[in-house]
Amino acid sequence: MPPITRTYVKTALVYLVLALMGGVFVTLRPVAQLVPWIAAFTPLYFHFFMVGWVTQLIMGIAYWMFPRKSKQQPRGSERLAWAAYWLLNLGLVLRLVAEPALTLTPLALWSWLLILSATLQWLGGACFVANTWPRVKEK
């Protein structure tokens, strides 16, 4: 298993735990009278689950298991694969800061950080597609 695949899978597992923990807090909030700002984490719960866990697990395994591109670069560009990983995760971390902050105090700064977060995640996805596309071919 390539190092980047192990990194994707381990990071995905961390996001799974964080998403499930966030889901517990969001669900318990009305019952346990938890602080109101926990409701601001509802979008993060879904994002951490779908992008952090599911998408990263798929990306890591796809990088490892998809057909070879060539003998020289069997998995495509390793630099592009790492760029996809870092862009996606930087976008998720920015979302962790911006999403609750925007819910609690609607400042323009938080809106711009959320836009930057989404853009970074999109760029990460685009890097993944650019690196994986040539590997999807007929025999």
Coordinates of C-alpha atoms in Angstrom, one line a residue:
M1 CA 0.0 0.0 0.0
P2 CA 1.6 3.4 -1.0
P3 CA 2.3 5.9 1.8
I4 CA -0.3 8.3 0.4
T5 CA -3.0 5.6 0.6
R6 CA -2.1 4.9 4.2
T7 CA -2.3 8.6 4.9
Y8 CA -5.7 9.0 3.3
V9 CA -7.1 6.0 5.1
K10 CA -5.8 7.0 8.5
T11 CA -7.0 10.6 8.0
A12 CA -10.4 9.2 6.9
L13 CA -10.6 7.2 10.1
V14 CA -9.9 10.3 12.2
Y15 CA -12.7 12.2 10.4
L16 CA -15.0 9.2 10.9
V17 CA -14.5 9.4 14.7
L18 CA -14.8 13.2 14.7
A19 CA -18.0 13.1 12.6
L20 CA -19.6 10.5 14.8
M21 CA -18.6 12.4 17.9
G22 CA -20.1 15.6 16.4
G23 CA -23.3 13.7 15.5
V24 CA -23.7 12.6 19.1
F25 CA -23.3 16.1 20.4
V26 CA -25.6 17.6 17.8
T27 CA -28.2 14.9 18.6
L28 CA -27.9 15.3 22.3
R29 CA -28.1 19.1 22.4
P30 CA -31.9 19.4 22.6
V31 CA -32.2 16.7 25.2
A32 CA -29.2 17.4 27.4
Q33 CA -29.5 21.2 27.3
L34 CA -26.0 21.6 25.9
V35 CA -24.7 25.0 24.9
P36 CA -26.5 26.5 21.9
W37 CA -23.4 26.9 19.7
I38 CA -23.2 23.1 19.3
A39 CA -26.0 23.4 16.7
A40 CA -23.5 25.3 14.6
F41 CA -21.6 22.0 14.1
T42 CA -24.4 20.3 12.2
P43 CA -23.0 21.2 8.8
L44 CA -19.6 20.1 10.0
Y45 CA -20.9 16.7 11.0
F46 CA -22.2 16.1 7.5
H47 CA -19.0 17.5 5.9
F48 CA -16.6 15.5 8.1
F49 CA -18.6 12.4 7.4
M50 CA -19.0 12.7 3.6
V51 CA -15.8 14.5 2.6
G52 CA -13.5 13.7 5.5
W53 CA -14.5 10.0 5.8
V54 CA -16.2 8.7 2.7
T55 CA -14.4 10.8 0.0
Q56 CA -11.0 10.5 1.5
L57 CA -11.3 6.7 1.9
I58 CA -12.5 6.4 -1.7
M59 CA -9.6 8.6 -3.0
G60 CA -7.0 6.8 -1.0
I61 CA -8.1 3.3 -2.1
A62 CA -8.7 4.5 -5.7
Y63 CA -5.1 5.8 -5.9
W64 CA -3.9 2.4 -4.8
M65 CA -6.2 0.1 -6.7
F66 CA -7.1 1.7 -10.0
P67 CA -5.4 0.4 -13.1
R68 CA -1.8 1.4 -13.8
K69 CA -1.2 4.5 -15.9
S70 CA 2.2 3.5 -17.2
K71 CA 5.4 1.6 -16.2
Q72 CA 7.1 4.9 -15.4
Q73 CA 4.2 6.4 -13.4
P74 CA 2.0 3.5 -12.4
R75 CA -0.2 5.6 -10.2
G76 CA 0.2 9.0 -12.0
S77 CA 1.8 12.0 -10.3
E78 CA 2.6 11.5 -6.6
R79 CA 2.9 15.2 -6.3
L80 CA -0.6 15.8 -7.7
A81 CA -1.9 13.1 -5.3
W82 CA -0.4 14.8 -2.3
A83 CA -1.7 18.2 -3.6
A84 CA -5.2 16.7 -3.7
Y85 CA -4.8 15.4 -0.1
W86 CA -3.5 18.7 1.4
L87 CA -6.0 20.9 -0.5
L88 CA -8.9 18.7 0.6
N89 CA -7.8 18.7 4.2
L90 CA -6.9 22.3 4.4
G91 CA -10.3 23.1 3.1
L92 CA -11.9 20.8 5.8
V93 CA -9.9 22.5 8.6
L94 CA -10.9 25.9 7.4
R95 CA -14.5 24.8 7.4
L96 CA -14.1 23.6 11.0
V97 CA -13.2 27.3 11.9
A98 CA -15.5 29.2 9.5
E99 CA -18.7 27.3 9.6
P100 CA -19.5 27.6 13.3
A101 CA -18.0 31.1 13.4
L102 CA -20.3 32.2 10.6
T103 CA -23.3 30.7 12.3
L104 CA -22.6 32.5 15.6
T105 CA -21.3 35.8 14.3
P106 CA -22.1 36.5 10.6
L107 CA -19.0 38.6 9.7
A108 CA -17.8 38.9 6.1
L109 CA -14.5 37.3 7.1
W110 CA -16.2 34.0 8.0
S111 CA -18.1 34.0 4.7
W112 CA -14.8 34.5 2.8
L113 CA -13.1 31.7 4.8
L114 CA -16.0 29.4 4.0
I115 CA -15.7 30.3 0.3
L116 CA -12.0 29.6 0.5
S117 CA -12.7 26.3 2.3
A118 CA -15.0 25.2 -0.5
T119 CA -12.6 26.3 -3.2
L120 CA -9.7 24.4 -1.6
Q121 CA -11.8 21.3 -1.4
W122 CA -12.9 21.7 -5.0
L123 CA -9.2 22.1 -6.1
G124 CA -8.3 19.0 -4.1
G125 CA -11.1 17.1 -6.0
A126 CA -9.9 18.5 -9.3
C127 CA -6.3 17.4 -8.6
F128 CA -7.6 13.9 -7.8
V129 CA -9.6 13.7 -11.0
A130 CA -6.7 15.1 -13.1
N131 CA -4.4 12.4 -11.6
T132 CA -7.0 9.5 -11.8
W133 CA -8.6 10.2 -15.2
P134 CA -5.8 8.8 -17.4
R135 CA -6.0 5.6 -15.3
V136 CA -9.6 4.9 -16.4
K137 CA -9.2 3.3 -19.8
E138 CA -10.2 0.3 -21.8
K139 CA -8.0 -2.7 -22.0

